[in-house]
Short mmCIF file of C-alpha atoms and ligand atoms in Angstrom, two decimals:
data_model
loop_
_atom_site.label_atom_id
_atom_site.label_comp_id
_atom_site.label_asym_id
_atom_site.label_seq_id
_atom_site.Cartn_x
_atom_site.Cartn_y
_atom_site.Cartn_z
CA UNK A 282 28.94 28.71 4.99
CA UNK A 283 29.60 29.67 8.62
CA UNK A 284 27.24 32.16 10.34
CA UNK A 285 29.76 34.96 9.61
CA UNK A 286 29.90 33.93 5.93
CA UNK A 287 33.45 32.45 5.97
CA UNK A 288 34.42 29.28 4.10
CA UNK A 289 33.98 26.58 6.74
CA UNK A 290 36.75 24.30 8.00
CA UNK A 291 35.70 20.73 8.67
CA UNK A 292 37.70 18.02 10.47
CA UNK A 293 36.49 14.48 9.79
CA UNK A 294 37.65 11.69 12.12
CA UNK A 295 37.72 8.36 10.25
CA UNK A 296 38.42 7.85 6.52
CA UNK A 297 36.23 4.76 6.31
CA UNK A 298 33.25 4.56 3.98
CA UNK A 299 31.18 7.39 5.48
CA UNK A 300 34.15 9.68 6.26
CA UNK A 301 35.60 9.54 2.76
CA UNK A 302 32.21 10.00 1.03
CA UNK A 303 31.48 12.98 3.24
CA UNK A 304 34.88 14.45 2.34
CA UNK A 305 33.86 14.36 -1.34
CA UNK A 306 30.48 15.97 -0.68
CA UNK A 307 31.75 18.73 1.62
CA UNK A 308 34.86 19.36 -0.49
CA UNK A 309 32.57 19.86 -3.45
CA UNK A 310 30.52 22.40 -1.47
CA UNK A 311 33.65 24.46 -0.90
CA UNK A 312 34.49 23.45 2.68
CA UNK A 313 38.16 22.98 3.56
CA UNK A 314 38.14 19.37 4.75
CA UNK A 315 40.86 17.55 6.73
CA UNK A 316 40.27 13.83 7.25
CA UNK A 317 42.19 12.01 10.00
CA UNK A 318 42.40 8.22 9.90
CA UNK A 319 44.18 6.12 12.50
CA UNK A 320 44.99 3.36 10.00
CA UNK A 321 47.10 3.52 6.85
CA UNK A 322 45.96 4.57 3.37
CA UNK A 323 43.49 1.96 2.00
CA UNK A 324 45.11 2.42 -1.44
CA UNK A 325 48.33 0.91 -0.07
CA UNK A 326 46.60 -2.52 -0.12
CA UNK A 327 46.02 -5.04 2.67
CA UNK A 328 42.63 -5.65 4.25
CA UNK A 329 41.51 -3.67 7.27
CA UNK A 330 41.80 -5.97 10.24
CA UNK A 331 38.62 -7.34 11.78
CA UNK A 332 36.36 -5.90 9.06
CA UNK A 333 33.98 -7.74 6.81
CA UNK A 334 35.92 -7.66 3.56
CA UNK A 335 33.03 -7.49 1.15
CA UNK A 336 29.72 -5.71 1.28
CA UNK A 337 26.43 -5.63 -0.64
CA UNK A 338 25.59 -2.26 -2.20
CA UNK A 339 21.91 -1.57 -2.84
CA UNK A 340 19.80 1.34 -4.12
CA UNK A 341 20.62 3.83 -1.35
CA UNK A 342 24.37 3.26 -1.69
CA UNK A 343 24.15 3.43 -5.49
CA UNK A 344 22.30 6.75 -5.24
CA UNK A 345 25.05 8.22 -3.06
CA UNK A 346 27.85 6.96 -5.31
CA UNK A 347 26.02 8.35 -8.36
CA UNK A 348 25.71 11.70 -6.60
CA UNK A 349 29.52 11.99 -6.55
CA UNK A 350 29.92 10.68 -10.10
CA UNK A 351 31.43 7.32 -9.12
CA UNK A 352 28.86 4.59 -9.81
CA UNK A 353 29.10 4.46 -13.60
CA UNK A 354 32.81 3.61 -13.60
CA UNK A 355 32.62 0.98 -10.89
CA UNK A 356 31.37 -2.08 -12.81
CA UNK A 357 34.81 -3.82 -12.89
CA UNK A 358 34.89 -3.84 -9.06
CA UNK A 359 31.36 -5.23 -8.65
CA UNK A 360 29.71 -8.64 -8.82
CA UNK A 361 25.94 -8.44 -9.36
CA UNK A 362 23.92 -10.52 -6.88
CA UNK A 363 20.59 -11.32 -8.54
CA UNK A 364 19.10 -13.14 -5.56
CA UNK A 365 19.83 -15.64 -2.82
CA UNK A 366 20.97 -19.19 -3.47
CA UNK A 367 19.87 -21.42 -0.59
CA UNK A 368 22.02 -24.47 0.20
CA UNK A 369 20.44 -27.23 2.27
CA UNK A 370 21.78 -30.72 3.01
CA UNK A 371 20.44 -33.28 0.51
CA UNK A 372 18.42 -30.71 -1.48
CA UNK A 373 19.16 -29.04 -4.84
CA UNK A 374 20.27 -25.38 -4.76
CA UNK A 375 17.23 -23.08 -4.56
CA UNK A 376 17.32 -19.58 -6.11
CA UNK A 377 15.19 -16.75 -4.64
CA UNK A 378 15.35 -13.60 -6.82
CA UNK A 379 15.83 -10.25 -5.06
CA UNK A 380 13.16 -8.54 -7.12
CA UNK A 381 10.90 -8.63 -10.15
CA UNK A 382 12.91 -6.33 -12.45
CA UNK A 383 16.44 -6.71 -13.87
CA UNK A 384 17.70 -3.66 -11.96
CA UNK A 385 16.42 -4.99 -8.60
CA UNK A 386 19.67 -6.64 -7.62
CA UNK A 387 22.50 -6.05 -5.14
CA UNK A 388 26.20 -5.66 -5.92
CA UNK A 389 29.07 -7.18 -4.00
CA UNK A 390 32.28 -5.17 -3.58
CA UNK A 391 35.44 -5.44 -1.48
CA UNK A 392 35.27 -2.90 1.31
CA UNK A 393 38.89 -1.85 0.83
CA UNK A 394 38.45 -1.33 -2.89
CA UNK A 395 35.40 0.88 -2.35
CA UNK A 396 37.23 2.80 0.37
CA UNK A 397 40.18 3.39 -1.98
CA UNK A 398 37.89 4.62 -4.79
CA UNK A 399 36.25 7.09 -2.39
CA UNK A 400 39.55 8.43 -1.03
CA UNK A 401 40.84 8.87 -4.60
CA UNK A 402 37.69 10.74 -5.56
CA UNK A 403 37.83 12.95 -2.45
CA UNK A 404 41.44 13.93 -3.16
CA UNK A 405 40.31 15.34 -6.50
CA UNK A 406 38.59 18.11 -4.54
CA UNK A 407 41.21 20.87 -4.15
CA UNK A 408 40.39 21.62 -0.50
CA UNK A 409 40.31 18.00 0.81
CA UNK A 410 43.38 16.54 2.62
CA UNK A 411 43.77 13.08 4.13
CA UNK A 412 46.08 12.45 7.09
CA UNK A 413 46.66 8.73 7.56
CA UNK A 414 48.09 7.28 10.76
CA UNK A 415 46.48 9.93 13.01
CA UNK A 416 44.02 8.98 15.72
CA UNK A 417 41.44 11.46 17.05
CA UNK A 418 42.07 11.26 20.80
CA UNK A 419 40.91 14.45 22.52
CA UNK A 420 38.09 16.85 21.81
CA UNK A 421 37.21 20.34 22.99
CA UNK A 422 33.56 20.04 22.00
CA UNK A 423 32.64 23.67 22.63
CA UNK A 424 35.80 25.22 21.22
CA UNK A 425 35.96 23.03 18.08
CA UNK A 426 39.47 21.74 18.82
CA UNK A 427 40.55 18.21 18.05
CA UNK A 428 43.75 16.60 19.25
CA UNK A 429 45.32 13.83 17.21
CA UNK A 430 47.91 11.29 18.24
CA UNK A 431 50.19 9.21 16.04
CA UNK A 432 49.84 5.60 17.24
CA UNK A 433 53.22 4.14 18.16
CA UNK A 434 55.15 7.45 18.39
CA UNK A 435 52.96 9.47 20.77
CA UNK A 436 53.38 12.50 18.44
CA UNK A 437 50.47 14.95 18.92
CA UNK A 438 48.88 17.84 17.08
CA UNK A 439 45.77 19.96 17.65
CA UNK A 440 43.57 21.35 14.89
CA UNK A 441 40.71 23.83 14.98
CA UNK A 442 37.57 23.48 12.89
CA UNK A 443 34.12 25.00 12.55
CA UNK A 444 32.68 21.50 12.47
CA UNK A 445 34.12 18.21 13.71
CA UNK A 446 32.56 15.07 12.24
CA UNK A 447 32.84 11.67 13.96
CA UNK A 448 32.87 9.09 11.15
CA UNK A 449 34.95 6.74 13.28
CA UNK A 450 32.74 3.66 13.33
CA UNK A 451 30.82 1.66 15.94
CA UNK A 452 33.29 2.27 18.79
CA UNK A 453 33.61 5.97 17.96
CA UNK A 454 35.97 7.95 20.19
CA UNK A 455 34.41 11.20 18.97
CA UNK A 456 31.03 9.96 20.25
CA UNK A 457 32.47 9.13 23.66
CA UNK A 458 34.31 12.46 23.92
CA UNK A 459 31.30 14.43 22.67
CA UNK A 460 28.97 12.75 25.20
CA UNK A 461 31.33 12.65 28.19
CA UNK A 462 29.64 14.01 31.34
CA UNK A 463 26.42 14.99 29.55
CA UNK A 464 22.94 13.47 30.03
CA UNK A 465 22.85 11.39 26.85
CA UNK A 466 21.19 8.15 25.77
CA UNK A 467 23.39 5.27 24.84
CA UNK A 468 22.60 1.62 24.39
CA UNK A 469 24.75 -1.13 22.89
CA UNK A 470 23.52 -4.68 22.29
CA UNK A 471 26.05 -7.33 21.44
CA UNK A 472 24.56 -10.30 19.59
CA UNK A 473 25.20 -13.54 21.45
CA UNK A 474 26.29 -14.92 18.07
CA UNK A 475 29.59 -13.88 16.47
CA UNK A 476 31.25 -14.57 13.13
CA UNK A 477 34.36 -15.97 11.50
CA UNK A 478 35.33 -15.63 7.85
CA UNK A 479 36.14 -18.42 5.36
CA UNK A 480 36.95 -18.24 1.64
CA UNK A 481 35.53 -20.42 -1.14
CA UNK A 482 38.41 -20.19 -3.62
CA UNK A 483 37.90 -20.34 -7.38
CA UNK A 484 38.78 -23.54 -9.30
CA UNK A 485 42.40 -23.91 -10.51
CA UNK A 486 41.24 -22.76 -14.00
CA UNK A 487 39.81 -19.58 -12.44
CA UNK A 488 36.14 -20.58 -12.77
CA UNK A 489 33.71 -20.32 -9.85
CA UNK A 490 32.88 -23.38 -7.74
CA UNK A 491 29.25 -22.35 -7.25
CA UNK A 492 26.96 -19.92 -9.15
CA UNK A 493 28.69 -16.58 -8.64
CA UNK A 494 26.02 -13.91 -9.24
CA UNK A 495 24.17 -14.41 -5.97
CA UNK A 496 24.38 -14.15 -2.21
CA UNK A 497 24.74 -17.71 -0.90
CA UNK A 498 23.02 -18.76 2.31
CA UNK A 499 23.43 -21.98 4.29
CA UNK A 500 20.58 -21.74 6.82
CA UNK A 501 20.41 -24.14 9.74
CA UNK A 502 18.78 -24.27 13.15
CA UNK A 503 22.25 -24.53 14.71
CA UNK A 504 24.24 -22.01 12.64
CA UNK A 505 24.22 -19.75 9.60
CA UNK A 506 26.67 -19.18 6.77
CA UNK A 507 26.34 -16.32 4.26
CA UNK A 508 28.72 -15.78 1.31
CA UNK A 509 29.31 -12.75 -0.93
CA UNK A 510 30.96 -13.24 -4.36
CA UNK A 511 34.21 -11.55 -5.41
CA UNK A 512 35.35 -10.43 -8.86
CA UNK A 513 38.04 -13.19 -8.95
CA UNK A 514 35.27 -15.87 -8.72
CA UNK A 515 36.00 -16.58 -5.05
CA UNK A 516 33.37 -16.06 -2.34
CA UNK A 517 33.85 -14.70 1.17
CA UNK A 518 31.80 -16.61 3.75
CA UNK A 519 30.68 -15.33 7.12
CA UNK A 520 30.12 -18.24 9.53
CA UNK A 521 27.73 -17.27 12.34
CA UNK A 522 27.51 -19.26 15.57
CA UNK A 523 26.80 -18.55 19.26
CA UNK A 524 29.91 -17.38 21.12
CA UNK A 525 29.28 -19.67 24.10
CA UNK A 526 27.55 -22.92 25.02
CA UNK A 527 24.01 -22.78 26.35
CA UNK A 528 23.33 -25.39 29.08
CA UNK A 529 19.63 -25.33 28.02
CA UNK A 530 20.60 -26.42 24.49
CA UNK A 531 23.27 -29.11 24.72
CA UNK A 532 22.92 -29.92 20.99
CA UNK A 533 23.85 -26.33 20.01
CA UNK A 534 27.59 -25.96 19.32
CA UNK A 535 29.36 -22.63 19.81
CA UNK A 536 32.69 -21.04 18.94
CA UNK A 537 33.75 -22.10 22.45
CA UNK A 538 32.93 -25.76 21.91
CA UNK A 539 34.11 -26.25 18.31
CA UNK A 540 37.77 -26.54 19.23
CA UNK A 541 39.01 -29.59 17.30
CA UNK A 542 39.32 -30.27 13.57
CA UNK A 543 37.11 -33.35 13.95
CA UNK A 544 34.34 -31.38 15.69
CA UNK A 545 34.44 -28.65 13.02
CA UNK A 546 34.43 -31.16 10.14
CA UNK A 547 31.54 -33.15 11.57
CA UNK A 548 29.43 -30.06 12.42
CA UNK A 549 29.85 -28.48 8.97
CA UNK A 550 29.15 -31.80 7.19
CA UNK A 551 25.87 -32.26 9.13
CA UNK A 552 24.59 -28.69 9.00
CA UNK A 553 25.94 -27.09 5.84
CA UNK A 554 25.66 -29.78 3.12
CA UNK A 555 28.04 -28.88 0.28
CA UNK A 556 30.15 -26.29 2.15
CA UNK A 557 32.95 -28.73 3.17
CA UNK A 558 33.32 -29.70 -0.53
CA UNK A 559 33.54 -26.04 -1.54
CA UNK A 560 36.14 -25.28 1.17
CA UNK A 561 38.47 -28.32 1.22
CA UNK A 562 40.75 -26.72 3.89
CA UNK A 563 37.77 -25.69 6.01
CA UNK A 564 39.19 -26.58 9.43
CA UNK A 565 42.51 -24.80 8.71
CA UNK A 566 40.71 -21.65 7.61
CA UNK A 567 38.26 -21.88 10.51
CA UNK A 568 41.04 -21.86 13.12
CA UNK A 569 43.14 -19.26 11.25
CA UNK A 570 40.51 -16.50 11.56
CA UNK A 571 39.50 -14.63 14.70
CA UNK A 572 35.92 -14.56 16.00
CA UNK A 573 34.36 -11.10 15.60
CA UNK A 574 31.53 -9.47 17.53
CA UNK A 575 28.33 -7.93 16.16
CA UNK A 576 26.86 -4.89 17.85
CA UNK A 577 23.83 -2.62 17.60
CA UNK A 578 24.29 0.92 18.92
CA UNK A 579 21.53 3.41 19.57
CA UNK A 580 22.38 6.82 20.91
CA UNK A 581 21.22 10.43 21.13
CA UNK A 582 22.04 13.20 20.60
CA UNK A 583 24.00 12.78 17.39
CA UNK A 584 25.48 16.28 17.65
CA UNK A 585 26.84 18.79 20.15
CA UNK A 586 25.50 22.28 19.49
CA UNK A 587 26.79 23.47 16.10
CA UNK A 588 30.29 22.00 16.61
CA UNK A 589 30.36 18.20 16.53
CA UNK A 590 28.24 15.64 14.69
CA UNK A 591 28.27 11.86 14.10
CA UNK A 592 27.60 9.84 10.92
CA UNK A 593 27.33 6.16 9.99
CA UNK A 594 28.20 3.41 12.48
CA UNK A 595 29.34 6.03 14.99
CA UNK A 596 25.68 6.92 15.66
CA UNK A 597 23.80 3.78 14.52
CA UNK A 598 25.82 0.59 14.18
CA UNK A 599 23.52 -2.32 13.28
CA UNK A 600 23.80 -6.08 12.79
CA UNK A 601 24.75 -6.83 9.18
CA UNK A 602 21.76 -9.04 8.31
CA UNK A 603 19.90 -6.57 6.09
CA UNK A 604 23.08 -5.45 4.30
CA UNK A 605 22.22 -1.82 5.06
CA UNK A 606 24.97 -0.52 7.40
CA UNK A 607 27.05 1.14 4.70
CA UNK A 608 24.00 1.96 2.58
CA UNK A 609 22.41 3.85 5.45
CA UNK A 610 25.74 5.50 6.38
CA UNK A 611 25.91 6.84 2.80
CA UNK A 612 22.35 8.15 3.16
CA UNK A 613 23.42 10.01 6.34
CA UNK A 614 26.16 11.73 4.32
CA UNK A 615 23.71 12.93 1.65
CA UNK A 616 21.27 14.24 4.28
CA UNK A 617 23.97 15.97 6.36
CA UNK A 618 25.43 17.59 3.23
CA UNK A 619 21.96 18.81 2.28
CA UNK A 620 21.26 20.22 5.77
CA UNK A 621 24.60 22.07 5.78
CA UNK A 622 23.82 23.48 2.34
CA UNK A 623 20.41 24.69 3.52
CA UNK A 624 21.27 26.05 6.97
CA UNK A 625 25.07 26.54 6.92
CA UNK A 626 27.21 25.28 9.83
CA UNK A 627 24.60 25.75 12.56
CA UNK A 628 22.78 23.92 15.31
CA UNK A 629 19.65 23.98 13.12
CA UNK A 630 21.49 22.07 10.37
CA UNK A 631 22.76 19.39 12.76
CA UNK A 632 19.46 19.04 14.64
CA UNK A 633 17.52 18.79 11.34
CA UNK A 634 19.93 16.11 10.15
CA UNK A 635 19.39 14.07 13.33
CA UNK A 636 15.61 14.50 13.20
CA UNK A 637 15.48 13.37 9.57
CA UNK A 638 17.62 10.28 10.13
CA UNK A 639 17.29 8.86 13.64
CA UNK A 640 13.67 7.60 13.50
CA UNK A 641 14.61 5.68 10.37
CA UNK A 642 17.92 4.22 11.53
CA UNK A 643 16.18 3.09 14.77
CA UNK A 644 13.70 1.13 12.65
CA UNK A 645 16.54 -0.22 10.54
CA UNK A 646 18.25 -1.57 13.67
CA UNK A 647 15.11 -3.61 14.45
CA UNK A 648 14.77 -4.79 10.84
CA UNK A 649 18.40 -5.93 10.82
CA UNK A 650 17.88 -7.92 14.03
CA UNK A 651 14.73 -9.52 12.61
CA UNK A 652 16.47 -10.43 9.35
CA UNK A 653 18.88 -12.64 11.32
CA UNK A 654 15.89 -14.89 12.14
CA UNK A 655 14.72 -14.60 8.51
CA UNK A 656 18.05 -15.83 7.14
CA UNK A 657 18.64 -18.50 9.78
CA UNK A 658 15.15 -19.97 10.17
CA UNK A 659 12.47 -18.56 7.90
CA UNK A 660 14.12 -19.10 4.50
CA UNK A 661 13.69 -22.85 5.22
CA UNK A 662 10.03 -22.58 6.27
CA UNK A 663 7.58 -23.55 3.45
CA UNK A 664 4.76 -21.39 4.88
CA UNK A 665 7.03 -18.36 5.03
CA UNK A 666 8.19 -19.03 1.46
CA UNK A 667 4.55 -19.18 0.29
CA UNK A 668 3.90 -15.87 1.96
CA UNK A 669 6.98 -14.32 0.35
CA UNK A 670 5.85 -15.63 -3.04
CA UNK A 671 2.37 -14.15 -2.51
CA UNK A 672 4.03 -10.84 -1.60
CA UNK A 673 6.04 -10.86 -4.86
CA UNK A 674 3.03 -12.01 -6.94
CA UNK A 675 0.92 -9.12 -5.58
CA UNK A 676 3.77 -6.73 -6.38
CA UNK A 677 3.86 -8.03 -9.98
CA UNK A 678 0.07 -7.52 -10.27
CA UNK A 679 0.03 -4.02 -8.76
CA UNK A 680 3.58 -2.69 -8.56
CA UNK A 681 2.60 0.76 -7.29
CA UNK A 682 0.06 -0.44 -4.75
CA UNK A 683 1.94 -3.41 -3.31
CA UNK A 684 5.64 -3.39 -2.41
CA UNK A 685 7.40 -6.14 -0.43
CA UNK A 686 9.38 -4.79 2.54
CA UNK A 687 12.64 -6.20 1.20
CA UNK A 688 12.11 -4.30 -2.05
CA UNK A 689 11.39 -1.00 -0.29
CA UNK A 690 14.49 -1.35 1.92
CA UNK A 691 16.93 -2.58 -0.72
CA UNK A 692 15.70 -1.28 -4.07
CA UNK A 693 14.23 2.13 -3.18
CA UNK A 694 15.12 5.13 -1.03
CA UNK A 695 11.77 5.08 0.83
CA UNK A 696 12.71 6.06 4.41
CA UNK A 697 13.01 2.91 6.55
CA UNK A 698 10.22 3.73 9.03
CA UNK A 699 7.79 4.59 6.19
CA UNK A 700 8.68 1.32 4.46
CA UNK A 701 8.00 -0.65 7.64
CA UNK A 702 4.62 1.05 8.25
CA UNK A 703 3.55 0.30 4.71
CA UNK A 704 4.70 -3.33 4.93
CA UNK A 705 2.80 -3.79 8.21
CA UNK A 706 -0.38 -2.52 6.51
CA UNK A 707 0.17 -4.93 3.62
CA UNK A 708 0.85 -7.79 6.05
CA UNK A 709 -2.47 -7.19 7.78
CA UNK A 710 -4.22 -7.26 4.39
CA UNK A 711 -2.42 -10.47 3.42
CA UNK A 712 -3.34 -12.17 6.71
CA UNK A 713 -6.92 -10.93 6.40
CA UNK A 714 -7.07 -12.06 2.74
CA UNK A 715 -5.67 -15.50 3.58
CA UNK A 716 -8.21 -15.89 6.41
CA UNK A 717 -11.09 -14.79 4.13
CA UNK A 718 -9.92 -17.21 1.43
CA UNK A 719 -9.75 -20.08 3.96
CA UNK A 720 -13.25 -19.35 5.28
CA UNK A 721 -14.57 -18.98 1.71
CA UNK A 722 -13.06 -22.32 0.65
CA UNK A 723 -14.53 -24.02 3.74
CA UNK A 724 -18.00 -22.59 2.99
CA UNK A 725 -17.87 -23.69 -0.65
CA UNK A 726 -16.70 -27.18 0.41
CA UNK A 727 -19.51 -27.44 2.97
CA UNK A 728 -22.14 -26.36 0.41
CA UNK A 729 -20.82 -28.93 -2.08
CA UNK A 730 -20.89 -31.64 0.60
CA UNK A 731 -24.51 -30.77 1.48
CA UNK A 732 -25.52 -30.88 -2.18
CA UNK A 733 -23.95 -34.30 -2.57
CA UNK A 734 -25.87 -35.58 0.47
CA UNK A 735 -29.05 -34.34 -1.24
P1 LIG B 938 33.73 2.26 9.39
O1 LIG B 938 33.63 1.64 8.05
O2 LIG B 938 33.91 1.39 10.58
O3 LIG B 938 34.91 3.33 9.33
C1 LIG B 938 35.38 3.98 10.48
C2 LIG B 938 36.81 4.44 10.23
O4 LIG B 938 37.24 5.25 11.32
C3 LIG B 938 37.80 3.29 10.12
O5 LIG B 938 38.59 3.46 8.98
C4 LIG B 938 38.62 3.40 11.41
O6 LIG B 938 39.95 2.95 11.26
C5 LIG B 938 38.56 4.88 11.68
N1 LIG B 938 38.73 5.26 13.10
C6 LIG B 938 38.17 4.69 14.19
N2 LIG B 938 38.51 5.36 15.30
C7 LIG B 938 39.31 6.39 14.90
C8 LIG B 938 39.95 7.46 15.59
N3 LIG B 938 39.85 7.62 16.92
N4 LIG B 938 40.69 8.33 14.87
C9 LIG B 938 40.81 8.21 13.52
N5 LIG B 938 40.20 7.23 12.82
C10 LIG B 938 39.46 6.34 13.50
N6 LIG B 938 26.82 -2.82 5.16
C11 LIG B 938 26.16 -2.82 3.99
O7 LIG B 938 25.62 -1.78 3.57
N7 LIG B 938 26.07 -3.96 3.24
C12 LIG B 938 26.61 -5.14 3.64
O8 LIG B 938 26.52 -6.16 2.93
C13 LIG B 938 27.29 -5.17 4.91
N8 LIG B 938 27.83 -6.33 5.37
C14 LIG B 938 28.49 -6.33 6.56
C15 LIG B 938 28.99 -7.54 7.06
C16 LIG B 938 29.62 -7.58 8.29
C17 LIG B 938 30.12 -8.89 8.83
C18 LIG B 938 29.79 -6.37 9.04
C19 LIG B 938 30.49 -6.37 10.37
C20 LIG B 938 29.29 -5.17 8.56
C21 LIG B 938 28.62 -5.14 7.34
N9 LIG B 938 28.08 -3.95 6.83
C22 LIG B 938 27.38 -3.96 5.64
C23 LIG B 938 28.16 -2.70 7.62
C24 LIG B 938 29.25 -1.75 7.12
O9 LIG B 938 30.50 -2.38 7.14
C25 LIG B 938 29.29 -0.53 8.04
O10 LIG B 938 27.99 -0.06 8.29
C26 LIG B 938 30.10 0.59 7.39
O11 LIG B 938 31.43 0.17 7.26
C27 LIG B 938 30.01 1.85 8.25
O12 LIG B 938 30.87 2.84 7.72
P2 LIG B 938 31.52 3.93 8.68
O13 LIG B 938 32.36 4.78 7.79
O14 LIG B 938 30.46 4.55 9.51
O15 LIG B 938 32.44 3.12 9.70
#
């Protein structure tokens, strides 16, 4: 697998979702894989600090988990989400299905649980070893040497590998070390909105307080709350608000301005209808959780020669609004594994991997940004809802010819940029069709009016 035909040695930095899946795939190919993770073993319990604790898995993620033989045994850890339930003050709950077929659904899972399942699976490969509590801190990018430090003790060790993989998330140290001093592209955009987590607990008898098999959305002009269900009938809510006040919009609260229990209670009661009933200790929970940042990262190159390469959030962190961060990170792993199988550990393999993925993850970053507006504003807009219904109706009529963008992104593995191009073509047709129908109706009405006048 190396140019001289030896069994390759791979060092993976980060045993998160992408790092541990990649360990399975490369271990299975016969690489000797060492995975270094600065945190503790996810199987020891406890949630990773500052992380969203549950995630939606869709078709791309399912495909990757199937590829390593995991998906079929995972049902007990999953809650199916059959669509969105929209909560609006004074209105009944509204259900918007995710698709037209029973299998077109998403699945909610605790991040830690998924991480533990992946690490367990990877350890079944004889040549895969995990090293928890080791932080990747120095890199010799040409020589393939990685130095690790034990946080707290300062203990150090250096390992050599044919390939070093940075699967160390949005603020990747491998990326920084790999790019240091080179002419590279790097852009990070922090959203001016952040998030805090709340929990909707189950009832004392263990039943759910609100329909459980859905993603719940509380859209509002002044904030947004999204909730994923858990297997114990609780739901984890993400409360999104601007970080700071905007002098141009004095009626828009922010995390900075919501500083008293009274202000929090009054804001949630006005904007988010039934949420205060579902979370009776809302203010306590609100102040107990930190505010987290959301970031989009675009960068290039994703690799250094044939020695170092990035996967997942390390090369394309995105806002979470399309629920595709992990799903696309898993797709990276499949593509990288395939390129290494085809070309061995070589610059061609790493360059081919980047070329096959980057145009699509760039598009995904834009889609994820746009879906923030969709969730916050458009799901309440009757015209937008009509358009979405027309999109679904056309898909039911001609499933092969017409595919809504959401379906292509979430329920298929059509590459993201191809899906967007196709949706843009369909959008033009829909706009053109609606305009033709309006003109046609006006002409028919005018003819009828003329006939009536004699
Ligand atoms: P990470 O999961 O961040 O893993 C990186 C790992 O590297 C961590 O374990 C970290 O401790 C370790 N590490 C970091 N630095 C070092 C170092 N120097 N040395 C050693 N180890 C290191 N995605 C979806 O698909 N669906 C969703 O519904 C969804 N919802 C989300 C909701 C929110 C609020 C957020 C913030 C994200 C969401 N995501 C979702 C995105 C998803 O969480 C990420 O895309 C995914 O976790 C990326 O996986 P990763 O392995 O690349 O990075």
